[in-house]
Amino acid sequence: MARVVFIQTEWFEHLGILSLAASVRAAGHDVKIVVGRSPKKVVPLVMEAHPDVAAFSATTGSHKVSLHIASALRPYFKGSIIMGGPHPTFFPEVINDPALDAICRGEADLALVNFLDNLEAGQDLTGVRGFWVKSGNEVARNAAAAPVADLDSLPFPARDLLVDSDPWFGRFSMRRVITGRGCPHECTYCFNRAMRELVKGSGPYVRTRSVDHVIAELKAIGAGRKGGNKEAPPMTINFVDDSFGLNKRWALELLARYGEEIRLPFIVNLRPEQAGLEMVKALADAGCYCVQLGVESSCAETRRKVLGREVTDETLESAVRGVKSMGLKLLTYNIVGLPDERLEDAAETLEWNARMGVDFPRVSIFQPYPRTVLGDMVLSRLAAENGGKVPNGSAADLVRENYFRRSPLGGPESRRIENLHKLYYPYIKLPALRGLILKLSGAPSNVLFDFLFLAAIGAQYKEAANLGARETISLGLKNLKAYFA
């Protein structure tokens, strides 16, 4: 039996780590999760577990804090330090970091089990598909792990291990559930296009769990909640699929059974093209109370030419009206600070949300994620303007851990859009203040604007996610360092 500790740096149900932990445990290995961002806290907890492997899952941006912890752990730890997730998948050169022994590219559910099986048996690790492994002064580079063809074959996420790490997670009233993997769409700011190319020829990329499997997980979550914490507030289910119900027939079947067998309030992500009246009515009948809709920009030309989203104004507005007609709350995802966007363009997106009566407008700042179509285009432009080099180091290091604080694009227009972003909520909800807010957008970036933004998004998140005030504040405080990173 190999012993592995997963190190999680975010305070939420990280389904990637929880799914990997479940697969590793089902294969007979010993598993623990440690949550934290401070090496002073994390390193002793890892060492107390005496693991053979310390494992990180990192996105681009969050990889910096993971590497910081790994470098602090390295002098004390003689086992293998490995990293999986989107960052090493698209930036395998991170293997050159002296703190790392191996990385995994692609879906690691089966690959990590193979790696640990070989480690336990004392066999060679350099040939495990999905892994790049250091061997002396060389790096063994294997093909990316194939997508897991049958998602029903995987165990449910090991949420109990997260609660063992910190009982706070057991008291949190939201549970995240994903019903499938992969996306067929061509959005230029998303990793899915690059991921499809990376695993091309390894089986289907878009996969969906069976309705029976999803319902069984939901029942397991409900049973565990009722038996474990009777004083906890009612649970909310957050379906975190990028786009729920790509298969309409499957979605309608799941929603019908959900309404009969589960009946917990839930949240779901929809693309506007999927938000027809039949789907929205089925959602309402099943107990959905909030639909999250990707808008990104109010300008159809920007959506089409810049973002790769072929969504007409008519389709978008019809989706909004349909959601509102069923009495459901509406959360929209919006992006400001896009390439070549002007302050007035960003303001128009905010004003569109006001005109459409959006309950919970969520606004992020564009980040040029490398290895995406739009990200690479922007990074090439930045390099051309900077003597052939990306400002502030590598392309990966230019991206911030969160997409709510600063724009990496630079320039006075970007700074003004940053400030407008911080004041997005009063700009949308209080039209009489819009002129003043546009003037304030010319002020220097400051912490006051940051805290006004955090207060607004916290209050909004409380209602949109159906959380209590105490747990909303607790969640915000735990993730505050990530915002200012």
Short mmCIF file of C-alpha atoms in Angstrom, two decimals, residues 105-406:
data_model
loop_
_atom_site.label_atom_id
_atom_site.label_comp_id
_atom_site.label_asym_id
_atom_site.label_seq_id
_atom_site.Cartn_x
_atom_site.Cartn_y
_atom_site.Cartn_z
CA ARG A 105 -0.95 15.32 -18.00
CA GLY A 106 -4.62 14.67 -18.68
CA GLU A 107 -7.19 12.89 -16.52
CA ALA A 108 -5.25 11.23 -13.73
CA ASP A 109 -7.90 8.89 -12.25
CA LEU A 110 -6.39 5.73 -13.74
CA ALA A 111 -2.89 7.03 -14.41
CA LEU A 112 -2.26 7.93 -10.77
CA VAL A 113 -3.43 4.51 -9.61
CA ASN A 114 -0.98 2.91 -12.06
CA PHE A 115 1.80 5.18 -10.81
CA LEU A 116 1.13 4.24 -7.17
CA ASP A 117 0.78 0.54 -7.99
CA ASN A 118 4.21 0.60 -9.63
CA LEU A 119 5.66 2.57 -6.73
CA GLU A 120 4.31 0.05 -4.22
CA ALA A 121 5.68 -2.86 -6.23
CA GLY A 122 9.08 -1.21 -6.64
CA GLN A 123 8.67 -1.17 -10.42
CA ASP A 124 9.83 1.39 -12.95
CA LEU A 125 7.79 4.62 -12.91
CA THR A 126 9.10 6.12 -16.12
CA GLY A 127 6.75 4.25 -18.43
CA VAL A 128 3.41 5.10 -16.83
CA ARG A 129 1.16 6.74 -19.41
CA GLY A 130 0.15 10.27 -18.44
CA PHE A 131 3.34 10.93 -16.49
CA TRP A 132 6.54 12.79 -17.12
CA VAL A 133 9.07 11.50 -14.61
CA LYS A 134 12.56 12.67 -13.72
CA SER A 135 15.17 9.95 -13.97
CA GLY A 136 18.63 11.21 -13.12
CA ASN A 137 19.31 14.11 -15.45
CA GLU A 138 16.67 12.97 -17.93
CA VAL A 139 12.88 13.28 -18.08
CA ALA A 140 10.77 10.37 -19.31
CA ARG A 141 7.95 11.90 -21.36
CA ASN A 142 4.88 9.71 -21.86
CA ALA A 143 1.69 10.45 -23.78
CA ALA A 144 -1.09 12.26 -21.95
CA ALA A 145 -3.48 10.04 -20.04
CA ALA A 146 -6.51 8.97 -22.04
CA PRO A 147 -9.90 10.32 -20.96
CA VAL A 148 -11.78 7.90 -18.72
CA ALA A 149 -14.29 6.33 -21.10
CA ASP A 150 -16.79 5.07 -18.52
CA LEU A 151 -17.35 7.69 -15.84
CA ASP A 152 -19.71 5.32 -14.01
CA SER A 153 -16.71 3.10 -13.29
CA LEU A 154 -15.23 5.77 -11.00
CA PRO A 155 -16.13 5.96 -7.29
CA PHE A 156 -17.92 8.97 -5.91
CA PRO A 157 -15.67 11.84 -4.74
CA ALA A 158 -14.12 11.18 -1.32
CA ARG A 159 -15.79 14.07 0.48
CA ASP A 160 -15.23 12.39 3.84
CA LEU A 161 -11.47 12.89 3.47
CA LEU A 162 -12.00 16.62 3.09
CA VAL A 163 -14.09 16.68 6.28
CA ASP A 164 -11.35 14.67 8.03
CA SER A 165 -8.90 17.38 6.98
CA ASP A 166 -11.08 20.15 8.42
CA PRO A 167 -14.58 19.69 9.95
CA TRP A 168 -15.49 23.09 8.45
CA PHE A 169 -16.21 21.34 5.16
CA GLY A 170 -18.78 19.11 6.82
CA ARG A 171 -20.69 22.13 8.07
CA PHE A 172 -20.76 23.84 4.67
CA SER A 173 -24.25 23.56 3.18
CA MET A 174 -23.37 23.34 -0.53
CA ARG A 175 -22.25 20.19 -2.31
CA ARG A 176 -20.68 20.33 -5.77
CA VAL A 177 -21.60 17.62 -8.28
CA ILE A 178 -20.42 17.11 -11.84
CA THR A 179 -22.41 14.92 -14.23
CA GLY A 180 -19.97 14.71 -17.13
CA ARG A 181 -16.61 15.71 -18.54
CA GLY A 182 -15.57 17.53 -21.69
CA CYS A 183 -17.16 20.24 -23.78
CA PRO A 184 -17.67 20.31 -27.58
CA HIS A 185 -17.70 24.08 -28.00
CA GLU A 186 -14.99 26.33 -29.44
CA CYS A 187 -14.76 29.26 -27.02
CA THR A 188 -11.43 30.96 -27.62
CA TYR A 189 -10.76 31.70 -23.94
CA CYS A 190 -11.30 28.10 -22.75
CA PHE A 191 -8.89 25.15 -22.51
CA ASN A 192 -11.26 22.56 -24.00
CA ARG A 193 -10.11 23.04 -27.58
CA ALA A 194 -6.47 22.43 -26.61
CA MET A 195 -7.44 19.50 -24.41
CA ARG A 196 -9.38 17.81 -27.19
CA GLU A 197 -6.33 18.11 -29.42
CA LEU A 198 -4.01 16.74 -26.73
CA VAL A 199 -6.02 13.52 -26.26
CA LYS A 200 -7.17 13.17 -29.86
CA GLY A 201 -7.49 9.51 -30.85
CA SER A 202 -7.76 8.31 -27.24
CA GLY A 203 -11.53 7.91 -27.16
CA PRO A 204 -14.51 10.22 -26.78
CA TYR A 205 -13.80 13.55 -25.13
CA VAL A 206 -17.36 14.55 -24.18
CA ARG A 207 -18.74 11.97 -21.74
CA THR A 208 -21.76 11.85 -19.45
CA ARG A 209 -22.47 9.74 -16.41
CA SER A 210 -25.64 7.66 -16.39
CA VAL A 211 -28.69 9.08 -14.69
CA ASP A 212 -28.62 6.15 -12.23
CA HIS A 213 -25.02 6.94 -11.25
CA VAL A 214 -25.73 10.63 -10.66
CA ILE A 215 -28.84 9.90 -8.60
CA ALA A 216 -26.93 7.35 -6.52
CA GLU A 217 -24.27 9.96 -5.69
CA LEU A 218 -26.91 12.52 -4.77
CA LYS A 219 -28.59 10.03 -2.45
CA ALA A 220 -25.24 9.19 -0.87
CA ILE A 221 -24.60 12.90 -0.27
CA GLY A 222 -28.05 13.37 1.27
CA ALA A 223 -27.77 10.30 3.49
CA GLY A 224 -24.35 11.32 4.74
CA ARG A 225 -25.55 14.85 5.49
CA LYS A 226 -28.65 13.77 7.41
CA GLY A 227 -26.84 11.22 9.52
CA GLY A 228 -23.73 13.31 10.15
CA ASN A 229 -25.00 16.77 11.04
CA LYS A 230 -28.69 17.17 11.87
CA GLU A 231 -28.26 20.81 12.89
CA ALA A 232 -26.75 21.87 9.57
CA PRO A 233 -28.74 24.17 7.27
CA PRO A 234 -30.56 22.63 4.29
CA MET A 235 -28.19 21.39 1.63
CA THR A 236 -27.90 22.93 -1.83
CA ILE A 237 -26.57 21.04 -4.84
CA ASN A 238 -24.37 22.94 -7.29
CA PHE A 239 -24.07 21.17 -10.64
CA VAL A 240 -20.70 22.50 -11.78
CA ASP A 241 -20.65 21.10 -15.33
CA ASP A 242 -19.45 23.77 -17.75
CA SER A 243 -22.68 23.24 -19.64
CA PHE A 244 -25.36 21.12 -17.99
CA GLY A 245 -27.33 18.73 -20.10
CA LEU A 246 -25.57 18.78 -23.47
CA ASN A 247 -27.81 15.77 -24.17
CA LYS A 248 -31.32 17.17 -23.76
CA ARG A 249 -33.06 13.79 -23.42
CA TRP A 250 -30.60 12.76 -20.70
CA ALA A 251 -31.06 16.07 -18.86
CA LEU A 252 -34.85 15.83 -18.88
CA GLU A 253 -34.68 12.27 -17.53
CA LEU A 254 -32.31 13.31 -14.75
CA LEU A 255 -34.45 16.31 -13.81
CA ALA A 256 -37.61 14.21 -13.67
CA ARG A 257 -35.98 11.73 -11.30
CA TYR A 258 -34.33 14.51 -9.30
CA GLY A 259 -37.74 16.06 -8.69
CA GLU A 260 -39.15 12.73 -7.53
CA GLU A 261 -36.23 11.32 -5.53
CA ILE A 262 -33.97 14.15 -4.35
CA ARG A 263 -35.83 17.47 -4.10
CA LEU A 264 -32.91 19.45 -2.75
CA PRO A 265 -32.58 23.02 -4.06
CA PHE A 266 -30.00 23.19 -6.81
CA ILE A 267 -28.03 25.49 -9.11
CA VAL A 268 -27.05 24.75 -12.71
CA ASN A 269 -24.93 26.21 -15.52
CA LEU A 270 -26.62 26.55 -18.92
CA ARG A 271 -25.59 27.89 -22.26
CA PRO A 272 -28.19 30.29 -23.70
CA GLU A 273 -28.84 27.88 -26.58
CA GLN A 274 -29.96 25.23 -24.08
CA ALA A 275 -32.29 27.44 -22.07
CA GLY A 276 -35.47 26.75 -24.01
CA LEU A 277 -38.81 26.78 -22.20
CA GLU A 278 -39.01 22.97 -21.98
CA MET A 279 -35.63 22.78 -20.27
CA VAL A 280 -36.26 25.74 -17.98
CA LYS A 281 -39.67 24.38 -16.92
CA ALA A 282 -38.11 20.99 -16.17
CA LEU A 283 -35.47 22.72 -14.06
CA ALA A 284 -38.10 24.65 -12.10
CA ASP A 285 -40.25 21.56 -11.57
CA ALA A 286 -37.23 19.62 -10.25
CA GLY A 287 -36.34 22.21 -7.61
CA CYS A 288 -33.81 24.45 -9.35
CA TYR A 289 -33.85 27.95 -7.94
CA CYS A 290 -30.95 29.61 -9.82
CA VAL A 291 -29.75 29.27 -13.40
CA GLN A 292 -26.21 30.46 -14.21
CA LEU A 293 -25.94 31.71 -17.78
CA GLY A 294 -22.79 32.56 -19.72
CA VAL A 295 -23.16 36.03 -21.28
CA GLU A 296 -19.50 37.21 -21.26
CA SER A 297 -20.19 40.34 -23.36
CA SER A 298 -23.34 42.21 -24.33
CA CYS A 299 -21.86 42.83 -27.80
CA ALA A 300 -22.73 40.08 -30.28
CA GLU A 301 -19.75 40.93 -32.48
CA THR A 302 -17.36 40.59 -29.53
CA ARG A 303 -18.94 37.28 -28.55
CA ARG A 304 -18.56 35.97 -32.10
CA LYS A 305 -15.23 37.40 -33.25
CA VAL A 306 -13.27 37.57 -29.99
CA LEU A 307 -14.76 34.87 -27.78
CA GLY A 308 -15.82 32.30 -30.36
CA ARG A 309 -19.41 32.19 -29.10
CA GLU A 310 -22.03 32.07 -31.84
CA VAL A 311 -24.85 33.35 -29.65
CA THR A 312 -27.17 35.98 -31.09
CA ASP A 313 -28.72 38.75 -29.06
CA GLU A 314 -32.14 37.18 -29.71
CA THR A 315 -31.04 33.79 -28.33
CA LEU A 316 -29.43 35.38 -25.28
CA GLU A 317 -32.38 37.59 -24.41
CA SER A 318 -34.86 34.78 -25.04
CA ALA A 319 -32.95 32.61 -22.56
CA VAL A 320 -33.09 35.36 -19.94
CA ARG A 321 -36.83 35.85 -20.42
CA GLY A 322 -37.43 32.11 -20.23
CA VAL A 323 -35.55 31.74 -16.96
CA LYS A 324 -37.32 34.74 -15.42
CA SER A 325 -40.74 33.56 -16.62
CA MET A 326 -40.41 30.40 -14.51
CA GLY A 327 -39.65 32.38 -11.39
CA LEU A 328 -36.04 31.24 -11.26
CA LYS A 329 -33.19 33.46 -10.12
CA LEU A 330 -30.65 34.32 -12.81
CA LEU A 331 -26.89 34.60 -12.39
CA THR A 332 -24.87 35.73 -15.39
CA TYR A 333 -21.16 35.36 -16.07
CA ASN A 334 -19.62 38.44 -17.65
CA ILE A 335 -16.05 39.32 -18.66
CA VAL A 336 -14.60 42.84 -18.80
CA GLY A 337 -11.11 43.90 -19.80
CA LEU A 338 -11.18 41.93 -23.06
CA PRO A 339 -8.57 42.72 -25.72
CA ASP A 340 -9.19 46.15 -27.27
CA GLU A 341 -12.23 46.70 -25.05
CA ARG A 342 -12.94 50.31 -24.12
CA LEU A 343 -14.40 51.55 -20.86
CA GLU A 344 -17.72 52.27 -22.55
CA ASP A 345 -17.85 48.70 -23.91
CA ALA A 346 -17.39 47.24 -20.43
CA ALA A 347 -19.99 49.67 -19.07
CA GLU A 348 -22.45 48.57 -21.76
CA THR A 349 -22.14 44.93 -20.64
CA LEU A 350 -22.97 46.00 -17.09
CA GLU A 351 -25.90 48.11 -18.27
CA TRP A 352 -27.23 45.16 -20.29
CA ASN A 353 -27.44 43.16 -17.05
CA ALA A 354 -29.46 46.00 -15.51
CA ARG A 355 -31.85 46.21 -18.45
CA MET A 356 -32.43 42.45 -18.41
CA GLY A 357 -33.17 42.39 -14.69
CA VAL A 358 -30.37 39.95 -13.85
CA ASP A 359 -30.53 38.99 -10.18
CA PHE A 360 -26.87 38.12 -9.68
CA PRO A 361 -24.47 39.59 -12.25
CA ARG A 362 -21.03 37.98 -11.80
CA VAL A 363 -18.20 39.93 -13.43
CA SER A 364 -14.63 38.76 -13.93
CA ILE A 365 -11.55 40.35 -15.50
CA PHE A 366 -10.14 38.72 -18.61
CA GLN A 367 -6.98 36.68 -18.06
CA PRO A 368 -4.97 35.58 -21.14
CA TYR A 369 -4.60 31.92 -20.23
CA PRO A 370 -1.72 30.57 -22.34
CA ARG A 371 -2.43 27.66 -24.67
CA THR A 372 -5.94 28.98 -25.33
CA VAL A 373 -6.61 30.65 -28.69
CA LEU A 374 -7.38 34.07 -27.25
CA GLY A 375 -4.71 33.85 -24.58
CA ASP A 376 -1.96 33.03 -27.06
CA MET A 377 -3.07 35.84 -29.36
CA VAL A 378 -2.91 38.39 -26.54
CA LEU A 379 0.41 37.08 -25.24
CA SER A 380 1.94 37.31 -28.72
CA ARG A 381 0.80 40.90 -28.92
CA LEU A 382 2.22 41.72 -25.48
CA ALA A 383 5.54 40.13 -26.41
CA ALA A 384 5.69 42.10 -29.66
CA GLU A 385 5.16 45.30 -27.68
CA ASN A 386 7.85 44.32 -25.19
CA GLY A 387 10.81 43.48 -27.40
CA GLY A 388 9.80 39.87 -27.96
CA LYS A 389 9.34 38.98 -24.28
CA VAL A 390 6.20 38.56 -22.22
CA PRO A 391 6.15 41.16 -19.41
CA ASN A 392 6.77 39.93 -15.85
CA GLY A 393 8.42 36.64 -16.82
CA SER A 394 6.79 33.62 -18.43
CA ALA A 395 3.38 33.54 -20.05
CA ALA A 396 2.09 31.31 -17.25
CA ASP A 397 3.35 33.64 -14.53
CA LEU A 398 1.55 36.58 -16.12
CA VAL A 399 -1.81 35.00 -15.25
CA ARG A 400 -3.12 35.71 -11.77
CA GLU A 401 -4.49 33.08 -9.43
CA ASN A 402 -7.95 34.67 -9.50
CA TYR A 403 -9.71 36.61 -12.24
CA PHE A 404 -11.33 39.19 -10.00
CA ARG A 405 -8.59 41.65 -9.07
CA ARG A 406 -6.23 42.88 -11.77
#
